[in-house]
PDB file of C-alpha atoms in Angstrom:
ATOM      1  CA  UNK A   1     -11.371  -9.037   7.889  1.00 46.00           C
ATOM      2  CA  UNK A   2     -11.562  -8.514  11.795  1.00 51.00           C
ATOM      3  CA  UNK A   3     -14.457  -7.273  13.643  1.00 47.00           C
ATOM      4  CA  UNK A   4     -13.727  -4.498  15.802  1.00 53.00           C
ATOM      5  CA  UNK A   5     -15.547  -3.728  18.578  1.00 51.00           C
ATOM      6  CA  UNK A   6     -16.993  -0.322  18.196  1.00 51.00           C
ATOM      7  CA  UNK A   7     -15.107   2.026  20.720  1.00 53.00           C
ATOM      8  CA  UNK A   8     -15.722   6.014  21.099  1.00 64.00           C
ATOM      9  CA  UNK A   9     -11.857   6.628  21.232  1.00 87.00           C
ATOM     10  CA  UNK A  10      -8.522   4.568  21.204  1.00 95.00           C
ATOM     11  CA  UNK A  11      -5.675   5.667  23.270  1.00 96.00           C
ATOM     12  CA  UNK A  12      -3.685   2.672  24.099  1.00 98.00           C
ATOM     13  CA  UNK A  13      -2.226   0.535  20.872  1.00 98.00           C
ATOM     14  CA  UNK A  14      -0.082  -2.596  20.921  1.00 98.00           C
ATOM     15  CA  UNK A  15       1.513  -3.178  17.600  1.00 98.00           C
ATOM     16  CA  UNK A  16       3.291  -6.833  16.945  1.00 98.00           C
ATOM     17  CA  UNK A  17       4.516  -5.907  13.622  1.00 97.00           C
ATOM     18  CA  UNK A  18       7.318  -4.029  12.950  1.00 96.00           C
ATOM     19  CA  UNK A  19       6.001  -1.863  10.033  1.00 96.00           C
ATOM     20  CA  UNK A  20       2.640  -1.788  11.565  1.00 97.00           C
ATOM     21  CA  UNK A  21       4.543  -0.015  14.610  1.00 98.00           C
ATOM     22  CA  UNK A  22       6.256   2.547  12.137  1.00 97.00           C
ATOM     23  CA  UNK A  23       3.108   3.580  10.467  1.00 98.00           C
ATOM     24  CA  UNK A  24       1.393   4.142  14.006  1.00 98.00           C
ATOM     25  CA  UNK A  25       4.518   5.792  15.906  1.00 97.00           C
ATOM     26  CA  UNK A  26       4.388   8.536  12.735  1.00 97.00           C
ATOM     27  CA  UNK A  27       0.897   8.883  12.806  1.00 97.00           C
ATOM     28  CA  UNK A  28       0.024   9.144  16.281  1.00 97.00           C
ATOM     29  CA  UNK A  29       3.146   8.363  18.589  1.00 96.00           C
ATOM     30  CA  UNK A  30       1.176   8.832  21.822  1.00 97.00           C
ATOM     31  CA  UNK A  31      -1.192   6.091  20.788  1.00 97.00           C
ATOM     32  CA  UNK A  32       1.723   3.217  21.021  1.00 97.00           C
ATOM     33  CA  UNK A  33       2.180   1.942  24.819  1.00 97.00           C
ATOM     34  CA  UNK A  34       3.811  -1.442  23.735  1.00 98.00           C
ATOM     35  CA  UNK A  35       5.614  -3.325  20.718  1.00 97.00           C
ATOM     36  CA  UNK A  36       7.739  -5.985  19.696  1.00 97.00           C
ATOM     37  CA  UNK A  37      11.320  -6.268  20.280  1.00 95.00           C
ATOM     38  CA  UNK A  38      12.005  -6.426  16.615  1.00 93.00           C
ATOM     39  CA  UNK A  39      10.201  -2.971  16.122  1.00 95.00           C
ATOM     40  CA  UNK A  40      13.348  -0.676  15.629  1.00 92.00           C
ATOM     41  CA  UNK A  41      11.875   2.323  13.915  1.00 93.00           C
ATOM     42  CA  UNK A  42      11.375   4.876  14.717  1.00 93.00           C
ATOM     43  CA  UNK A  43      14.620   5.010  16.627  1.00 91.00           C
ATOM     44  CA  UNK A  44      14.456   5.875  20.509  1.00 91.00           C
ATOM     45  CA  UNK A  45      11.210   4.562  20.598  1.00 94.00           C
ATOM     46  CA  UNK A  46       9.941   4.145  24.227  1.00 94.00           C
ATOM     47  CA  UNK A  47       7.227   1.759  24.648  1.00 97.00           C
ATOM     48  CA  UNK A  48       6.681  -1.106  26.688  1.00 97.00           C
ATOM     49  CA  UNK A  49       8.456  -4.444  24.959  1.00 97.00           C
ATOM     50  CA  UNK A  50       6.122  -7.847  25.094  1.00 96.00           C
ATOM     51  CA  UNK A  51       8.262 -10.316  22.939  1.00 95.00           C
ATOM     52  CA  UNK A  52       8.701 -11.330  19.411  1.00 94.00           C
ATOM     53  CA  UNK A  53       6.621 -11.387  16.215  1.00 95.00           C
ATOM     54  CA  UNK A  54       6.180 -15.184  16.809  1.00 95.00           C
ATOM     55  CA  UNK A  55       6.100 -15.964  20.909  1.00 94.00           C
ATOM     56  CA  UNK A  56       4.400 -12.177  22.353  1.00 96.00           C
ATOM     57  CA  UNK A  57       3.644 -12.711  25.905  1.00 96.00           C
ATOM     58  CA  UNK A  58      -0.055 -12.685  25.704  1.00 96.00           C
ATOM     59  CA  UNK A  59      -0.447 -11.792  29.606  1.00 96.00           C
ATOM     60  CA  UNK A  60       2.325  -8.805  28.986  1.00 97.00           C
ATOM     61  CA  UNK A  61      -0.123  -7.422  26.423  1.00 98.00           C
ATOM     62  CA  UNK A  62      -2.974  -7.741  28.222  1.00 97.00           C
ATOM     63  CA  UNK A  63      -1.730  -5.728  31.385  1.00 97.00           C
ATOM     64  CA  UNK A  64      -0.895  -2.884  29.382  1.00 97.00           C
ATOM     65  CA  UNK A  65      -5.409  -2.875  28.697  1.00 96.00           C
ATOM     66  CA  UNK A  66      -4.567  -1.861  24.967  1.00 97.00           C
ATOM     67  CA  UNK A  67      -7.586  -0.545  23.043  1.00 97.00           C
ATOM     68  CA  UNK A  68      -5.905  -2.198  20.086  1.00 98.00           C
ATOM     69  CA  UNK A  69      -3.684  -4.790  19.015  1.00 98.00           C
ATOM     70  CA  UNK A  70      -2.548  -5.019  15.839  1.00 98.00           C
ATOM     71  CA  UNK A  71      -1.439  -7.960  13.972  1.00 98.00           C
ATOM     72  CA  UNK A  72      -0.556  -9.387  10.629  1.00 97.00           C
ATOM     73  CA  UNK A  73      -1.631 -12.700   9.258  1.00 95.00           C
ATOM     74  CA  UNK A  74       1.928 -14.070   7.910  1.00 94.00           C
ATOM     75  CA  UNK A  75       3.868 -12.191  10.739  1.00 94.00           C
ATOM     76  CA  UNK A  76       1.876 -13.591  13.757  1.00 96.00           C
ATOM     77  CA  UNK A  77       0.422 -16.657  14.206  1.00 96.00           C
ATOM     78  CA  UNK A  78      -2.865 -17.487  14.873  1.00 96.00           C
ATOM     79  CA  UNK A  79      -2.960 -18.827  18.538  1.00 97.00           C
ATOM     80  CA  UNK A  80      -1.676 -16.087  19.474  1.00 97.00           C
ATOM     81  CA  UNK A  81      -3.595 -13.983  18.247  1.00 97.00           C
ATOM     82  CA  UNK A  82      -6.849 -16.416  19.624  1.00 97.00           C
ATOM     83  CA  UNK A  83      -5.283 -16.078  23.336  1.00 97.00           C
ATOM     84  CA  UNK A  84      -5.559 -12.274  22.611  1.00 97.00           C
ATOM     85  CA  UNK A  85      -9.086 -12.571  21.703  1.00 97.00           C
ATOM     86  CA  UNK A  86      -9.762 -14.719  24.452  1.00 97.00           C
ATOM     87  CA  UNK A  87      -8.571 -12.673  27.025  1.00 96.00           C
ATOM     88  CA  UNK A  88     -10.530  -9.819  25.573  1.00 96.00           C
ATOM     89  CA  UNK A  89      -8.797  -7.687  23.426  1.00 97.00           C
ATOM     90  CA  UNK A  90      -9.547  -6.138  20.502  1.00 97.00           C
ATOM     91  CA  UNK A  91      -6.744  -7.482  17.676  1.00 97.00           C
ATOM     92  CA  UNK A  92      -6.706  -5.823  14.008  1.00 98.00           C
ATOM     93  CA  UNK A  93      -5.215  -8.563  11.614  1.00 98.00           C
ATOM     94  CA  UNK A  94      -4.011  -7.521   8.549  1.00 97.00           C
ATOM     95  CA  UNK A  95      -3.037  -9.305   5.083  1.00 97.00           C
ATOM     96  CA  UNK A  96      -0.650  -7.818   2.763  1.00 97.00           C
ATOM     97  CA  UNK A  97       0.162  -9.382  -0.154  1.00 96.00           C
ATOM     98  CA  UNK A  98       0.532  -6.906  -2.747  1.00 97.00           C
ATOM     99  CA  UNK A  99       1.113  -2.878  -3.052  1.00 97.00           C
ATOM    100  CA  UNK A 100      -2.920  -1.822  -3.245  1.00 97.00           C
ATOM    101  CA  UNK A 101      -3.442  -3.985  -0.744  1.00 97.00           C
ATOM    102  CA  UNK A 102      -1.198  -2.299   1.888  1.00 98.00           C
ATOM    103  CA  UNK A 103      -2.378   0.775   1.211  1.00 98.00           C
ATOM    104  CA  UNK A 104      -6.153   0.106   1.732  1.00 98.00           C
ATOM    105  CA  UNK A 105      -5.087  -2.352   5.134  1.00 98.00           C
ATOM    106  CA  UNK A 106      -2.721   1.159   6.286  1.00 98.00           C
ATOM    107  CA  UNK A 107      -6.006   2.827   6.221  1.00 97.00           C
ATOM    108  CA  UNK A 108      -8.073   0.367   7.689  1.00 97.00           C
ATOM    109  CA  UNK A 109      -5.503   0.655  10.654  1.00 97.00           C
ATOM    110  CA  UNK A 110      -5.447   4.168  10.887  1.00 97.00           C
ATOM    111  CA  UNK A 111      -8.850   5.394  10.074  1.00 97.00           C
ATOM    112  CA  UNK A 112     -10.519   2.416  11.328  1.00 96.00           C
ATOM    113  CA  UNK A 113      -8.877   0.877  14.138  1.00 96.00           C
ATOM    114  CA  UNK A 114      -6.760   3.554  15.636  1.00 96.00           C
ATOM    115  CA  UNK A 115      -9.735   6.385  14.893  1.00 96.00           C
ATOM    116  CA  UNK A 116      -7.426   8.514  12.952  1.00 96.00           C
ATOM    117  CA  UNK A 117      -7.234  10.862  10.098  1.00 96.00           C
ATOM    118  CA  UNK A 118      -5.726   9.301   6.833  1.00 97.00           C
ATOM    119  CA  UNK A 119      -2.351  10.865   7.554  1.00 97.00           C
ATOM    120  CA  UNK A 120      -0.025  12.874   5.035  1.00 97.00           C
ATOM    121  CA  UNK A 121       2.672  10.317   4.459  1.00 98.00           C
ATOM    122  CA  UNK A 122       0.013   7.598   3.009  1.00 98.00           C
ATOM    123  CA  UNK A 123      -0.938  10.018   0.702  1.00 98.00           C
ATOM    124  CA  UNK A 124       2.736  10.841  -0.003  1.00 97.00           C
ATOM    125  CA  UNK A 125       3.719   7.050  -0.569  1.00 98.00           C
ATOM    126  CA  UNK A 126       0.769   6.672  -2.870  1.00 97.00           C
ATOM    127  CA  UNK A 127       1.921   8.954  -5.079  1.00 97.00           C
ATOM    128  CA  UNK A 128       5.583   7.993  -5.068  1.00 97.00           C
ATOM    129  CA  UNK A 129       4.140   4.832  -6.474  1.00 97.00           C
ATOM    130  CA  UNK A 130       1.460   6.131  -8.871  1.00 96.00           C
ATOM    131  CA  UNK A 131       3.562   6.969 -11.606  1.00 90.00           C
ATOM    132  CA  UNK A 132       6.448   4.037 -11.100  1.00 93.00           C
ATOM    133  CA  UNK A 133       7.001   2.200 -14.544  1.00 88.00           C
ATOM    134  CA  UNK A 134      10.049  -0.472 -15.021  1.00 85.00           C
ATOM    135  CA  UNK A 135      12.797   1.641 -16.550  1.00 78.00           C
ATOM    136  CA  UNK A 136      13.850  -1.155 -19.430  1.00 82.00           C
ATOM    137  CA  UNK A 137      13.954  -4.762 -20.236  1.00 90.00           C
ATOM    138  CA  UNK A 138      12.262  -7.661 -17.364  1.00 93.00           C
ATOM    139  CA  UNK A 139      14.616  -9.050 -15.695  1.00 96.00           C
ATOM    140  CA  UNK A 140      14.433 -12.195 -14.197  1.00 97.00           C
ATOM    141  CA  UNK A 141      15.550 -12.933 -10.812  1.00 97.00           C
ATOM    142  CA  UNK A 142      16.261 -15.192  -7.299  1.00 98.00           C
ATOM    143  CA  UNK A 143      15.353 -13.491  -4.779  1.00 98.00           C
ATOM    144  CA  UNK A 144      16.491 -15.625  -1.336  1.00 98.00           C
ATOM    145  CA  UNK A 145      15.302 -14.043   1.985  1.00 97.00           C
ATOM    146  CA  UNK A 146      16.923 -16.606   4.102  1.00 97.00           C
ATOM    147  CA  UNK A 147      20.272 -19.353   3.835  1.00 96.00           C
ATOM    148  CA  UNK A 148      20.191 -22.565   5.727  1.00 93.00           C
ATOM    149  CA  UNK A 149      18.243 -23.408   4.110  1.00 96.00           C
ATOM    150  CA  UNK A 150      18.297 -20.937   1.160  1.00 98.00           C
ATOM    151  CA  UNK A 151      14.367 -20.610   0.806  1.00 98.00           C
ATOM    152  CA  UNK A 152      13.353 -17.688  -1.549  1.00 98.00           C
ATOM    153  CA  UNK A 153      10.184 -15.481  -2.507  1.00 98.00           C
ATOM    154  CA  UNK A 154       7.908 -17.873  -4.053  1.00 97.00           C
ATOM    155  CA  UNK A 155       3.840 -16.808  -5.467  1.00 96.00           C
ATOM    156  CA  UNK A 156       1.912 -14.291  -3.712  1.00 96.00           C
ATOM    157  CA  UNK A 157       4.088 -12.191  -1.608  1.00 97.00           C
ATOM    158  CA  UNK A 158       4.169  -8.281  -0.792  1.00 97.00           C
ATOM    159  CA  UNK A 159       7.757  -7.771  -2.008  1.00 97.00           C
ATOM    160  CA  UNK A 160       7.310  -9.628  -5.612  1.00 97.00           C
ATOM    161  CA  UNK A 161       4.762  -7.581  -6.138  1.00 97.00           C
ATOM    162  CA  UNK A 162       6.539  -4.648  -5.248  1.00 97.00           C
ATOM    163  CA  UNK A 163       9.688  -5.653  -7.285  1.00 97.00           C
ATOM    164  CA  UNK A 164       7.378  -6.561 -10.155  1.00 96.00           C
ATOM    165  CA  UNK A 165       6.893  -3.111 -10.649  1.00 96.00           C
ATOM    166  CA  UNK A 166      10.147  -1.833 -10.426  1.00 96.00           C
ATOM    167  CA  UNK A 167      10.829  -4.555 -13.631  1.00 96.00           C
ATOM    168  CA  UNK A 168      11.838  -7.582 -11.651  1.00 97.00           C
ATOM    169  CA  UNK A 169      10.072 -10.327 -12.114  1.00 96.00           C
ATOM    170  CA  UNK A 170      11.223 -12.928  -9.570  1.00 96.00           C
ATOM    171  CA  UNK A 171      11.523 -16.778 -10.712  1.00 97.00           C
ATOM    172  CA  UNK A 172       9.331 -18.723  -8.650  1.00 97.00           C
ATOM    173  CA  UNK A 173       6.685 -16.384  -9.002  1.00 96.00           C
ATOM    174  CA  UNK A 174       4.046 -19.002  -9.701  1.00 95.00           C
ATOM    175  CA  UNK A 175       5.780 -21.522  -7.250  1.00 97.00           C
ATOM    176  CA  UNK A 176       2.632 -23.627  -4.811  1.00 96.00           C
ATOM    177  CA  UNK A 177       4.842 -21.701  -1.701  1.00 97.00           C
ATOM    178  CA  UNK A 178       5.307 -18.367  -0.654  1.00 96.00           C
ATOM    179  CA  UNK A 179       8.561 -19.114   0.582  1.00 97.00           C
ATOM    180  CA  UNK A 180       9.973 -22.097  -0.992  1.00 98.00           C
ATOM    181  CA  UNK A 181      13.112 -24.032  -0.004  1.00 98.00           C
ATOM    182  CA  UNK A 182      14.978 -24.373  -3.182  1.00 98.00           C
ATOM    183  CA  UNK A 183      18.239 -25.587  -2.852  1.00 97.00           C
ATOM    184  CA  UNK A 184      21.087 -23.505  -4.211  1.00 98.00           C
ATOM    185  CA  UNK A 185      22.098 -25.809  -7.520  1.00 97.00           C
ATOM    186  CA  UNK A 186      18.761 -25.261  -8.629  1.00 97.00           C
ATOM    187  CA  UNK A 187      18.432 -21.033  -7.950  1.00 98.00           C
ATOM    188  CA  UNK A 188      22.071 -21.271  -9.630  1.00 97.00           C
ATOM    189  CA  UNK A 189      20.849 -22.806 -12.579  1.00 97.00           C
ATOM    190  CA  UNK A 190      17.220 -20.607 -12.561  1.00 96.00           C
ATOM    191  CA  UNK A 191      18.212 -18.788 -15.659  1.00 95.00           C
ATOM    192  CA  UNK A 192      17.900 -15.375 -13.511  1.00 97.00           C
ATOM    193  CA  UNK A 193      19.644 -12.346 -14.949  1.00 96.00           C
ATOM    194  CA  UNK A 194      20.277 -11.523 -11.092  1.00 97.00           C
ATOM    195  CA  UNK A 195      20.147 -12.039  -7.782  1.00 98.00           C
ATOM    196  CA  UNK A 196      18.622  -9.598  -5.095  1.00 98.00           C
ATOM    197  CA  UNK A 197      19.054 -10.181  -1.957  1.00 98.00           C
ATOM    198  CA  UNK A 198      17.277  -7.603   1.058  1.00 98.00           C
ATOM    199  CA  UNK A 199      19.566  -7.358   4.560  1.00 96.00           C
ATOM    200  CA  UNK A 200      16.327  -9.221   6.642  1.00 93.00           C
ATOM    201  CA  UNK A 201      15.341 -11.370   7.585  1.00 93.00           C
ATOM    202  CA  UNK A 202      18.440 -12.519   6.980  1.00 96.00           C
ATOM    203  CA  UNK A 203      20.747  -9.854   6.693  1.00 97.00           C
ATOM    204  CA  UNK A 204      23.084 -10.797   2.988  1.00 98.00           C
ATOM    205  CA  UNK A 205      25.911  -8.501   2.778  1.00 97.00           C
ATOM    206  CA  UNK A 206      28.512  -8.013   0.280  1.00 96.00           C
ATOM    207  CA  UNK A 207      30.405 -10.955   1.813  1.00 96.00           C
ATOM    208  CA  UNK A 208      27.724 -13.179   2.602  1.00 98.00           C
ATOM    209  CA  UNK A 209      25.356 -14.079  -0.323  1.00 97.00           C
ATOM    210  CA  UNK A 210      26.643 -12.906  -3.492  1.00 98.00           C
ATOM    211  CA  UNK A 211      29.718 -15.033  -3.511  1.00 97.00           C
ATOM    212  CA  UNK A 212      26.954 -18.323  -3.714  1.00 98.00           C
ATOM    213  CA  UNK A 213      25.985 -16.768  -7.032  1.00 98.00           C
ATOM    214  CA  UNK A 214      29.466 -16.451  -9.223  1.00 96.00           C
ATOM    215  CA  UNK A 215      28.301 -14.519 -12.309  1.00 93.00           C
ATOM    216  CA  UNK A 216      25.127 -13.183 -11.333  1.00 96.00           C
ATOM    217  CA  UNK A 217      25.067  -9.417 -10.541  1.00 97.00           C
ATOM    218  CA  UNK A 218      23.575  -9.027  -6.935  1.00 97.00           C
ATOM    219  CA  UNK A 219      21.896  -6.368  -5.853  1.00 97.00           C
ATOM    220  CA  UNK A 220      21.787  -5.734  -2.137  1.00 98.00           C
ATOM    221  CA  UNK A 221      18.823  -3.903  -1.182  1.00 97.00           C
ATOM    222  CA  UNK A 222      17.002  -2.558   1.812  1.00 97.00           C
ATOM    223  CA  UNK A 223      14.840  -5.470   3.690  1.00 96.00           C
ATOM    224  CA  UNK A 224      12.763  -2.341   5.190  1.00 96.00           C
ATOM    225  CA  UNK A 225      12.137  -1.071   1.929  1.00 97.00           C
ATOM    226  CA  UNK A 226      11.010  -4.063   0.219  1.00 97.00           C
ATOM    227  CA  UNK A 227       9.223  -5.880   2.550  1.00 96.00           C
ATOM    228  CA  UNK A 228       7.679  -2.972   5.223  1.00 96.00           C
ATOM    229  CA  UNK A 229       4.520  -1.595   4.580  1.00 95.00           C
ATOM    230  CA  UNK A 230       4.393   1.743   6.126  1.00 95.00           C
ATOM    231  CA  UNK A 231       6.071   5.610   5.817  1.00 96.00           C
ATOM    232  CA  UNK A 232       9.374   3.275   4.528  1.00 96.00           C
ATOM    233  CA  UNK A 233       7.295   3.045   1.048  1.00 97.00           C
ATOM    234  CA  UNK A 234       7.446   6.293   0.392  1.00 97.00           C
ATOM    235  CA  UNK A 235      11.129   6.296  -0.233  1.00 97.00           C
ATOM    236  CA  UNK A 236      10.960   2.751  -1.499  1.00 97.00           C
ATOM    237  CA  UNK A 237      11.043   3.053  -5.403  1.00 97.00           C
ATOM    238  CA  UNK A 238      13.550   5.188  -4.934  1.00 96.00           C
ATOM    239  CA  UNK A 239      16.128   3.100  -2.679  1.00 97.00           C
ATOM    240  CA  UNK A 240      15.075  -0.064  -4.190  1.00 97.00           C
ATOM    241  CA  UNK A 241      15.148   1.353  -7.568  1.00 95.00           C
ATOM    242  CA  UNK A 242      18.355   3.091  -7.067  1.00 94.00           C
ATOM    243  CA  UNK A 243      19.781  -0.620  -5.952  1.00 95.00           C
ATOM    244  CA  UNK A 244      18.969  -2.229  -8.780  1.00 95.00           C
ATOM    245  CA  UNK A 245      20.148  -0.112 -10.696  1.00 92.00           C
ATOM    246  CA  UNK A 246      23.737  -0.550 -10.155  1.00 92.00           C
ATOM    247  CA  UNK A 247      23.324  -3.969 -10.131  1.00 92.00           C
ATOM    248  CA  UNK A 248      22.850  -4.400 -13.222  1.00 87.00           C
ATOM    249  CA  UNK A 249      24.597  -1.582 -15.162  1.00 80.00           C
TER     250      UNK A 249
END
């Protein structure tokens, strides 16, 4: 967990996730002065751009004199986020890897880092989720987040955990990787009842992922709501669900 150095107030925050960015831009929009160029939501918003998830330009960030950067431990990598520390900032790294533990890392941001109150629509997404059972059977599925390579959702990851309890259990669940690279004989011969497949980070569409699975219903569902943690999840079991739902009727 990162050590924060203790500040009376924050009023500038650099965010280099895009969910990260959501959660703060609904909680406190003033607070945000720069952000990613793959942070699209909300829409319109107007803060300073400093780069990608993976290359940020460390001496962008630093000119802005953030009180806070925030960061996520799969979504940023770690020299990075040393040349950060080095040139004295203070960077909030989060780890996500299943429901309960985005909601206690949301308020760690918020309450925490940013000095907030816990805000409405975390206690509104909690709920949403409280009462969420699978509606029938398990069902077994590939779920591929990228193609060339197809790699899919392997052990440990935020959105299996999330589909898990929306009654998909994805196939290489208990794979050594969090993202394998499994080549597409093999997820074609998995056994899976479906396929779901989320528009990012590679965007599938109906004409560009379901036709490598003859067979298999495919479900096209919102990256944003199955991989974001932020005010997205409080819609989540309801788009996802929803999604699902047709697939397989």
């Amino acid at each position: 967990m990162t050590t924060l150095t203790r500040r009376r107030t924050v009023r500038r925050v650099v965010s280099l996730v895009p969910s990260l960015t959501e959660a703060v831009a609904a909680t406190a929009p003033e607070l945000l002065v720069g952000a990613t160029d793959w942070c699209e939501h909300p829409a319109g918003l107007d803060v300073v751009r400093i780069g990608g998830t993976k290359n940020p330009d460390v001496a962008r960030i630093a000119a802005l004199a953030p009180d806070l950067v925030v960061a996520n431990e799969e979504e940023n990598r770690a020299p990075d986020l040393a040349a950060l520390r080095a040139a004295g900032l203070d960077v909030l790294v989060t780890e996500v890897r299943t429901l309960a533990q985005a909601f206690g890392e949301l308020e760690r941001l918020l309450v925490d880092g940013c000095r907030l109150a816990s805000p409405g629509w975390l206690a509104d997404a909690r709920d949403a989720w409280a009462d969420v059972r699978p509606a029938g059977p398990v069902l077994r599925a590939v779920v591929p987040v990228w193609r060339k390579p197809w790699m899919v959702l392997g052990r440990d990851t935020f959105a299996g955990d999330v589909l898990a309890r929306l009654g998909v259990r994805h196939v290489y669940v208990g794979h050594p990787e969090r993202y394998p690279r499994v080549p597409l004989e093999e997820l074609r011969a998995s056994g899976a009842d479906l396929v779901v497949l989320p528009d990012e980070p590679y965007r599938f569409t109906r004409d560009d992922g379901p036709e490598a699975f003859p067979g298999l219903p495919a479900a096209l569902v919102s990256g944003r709501h199955l991989t974001w943690y932020g005010p997205s999840l409080t819609r989540a079991p309801e788009v996802l669900g929803r999604a699902l739902r047709t697939a397989v009727r």
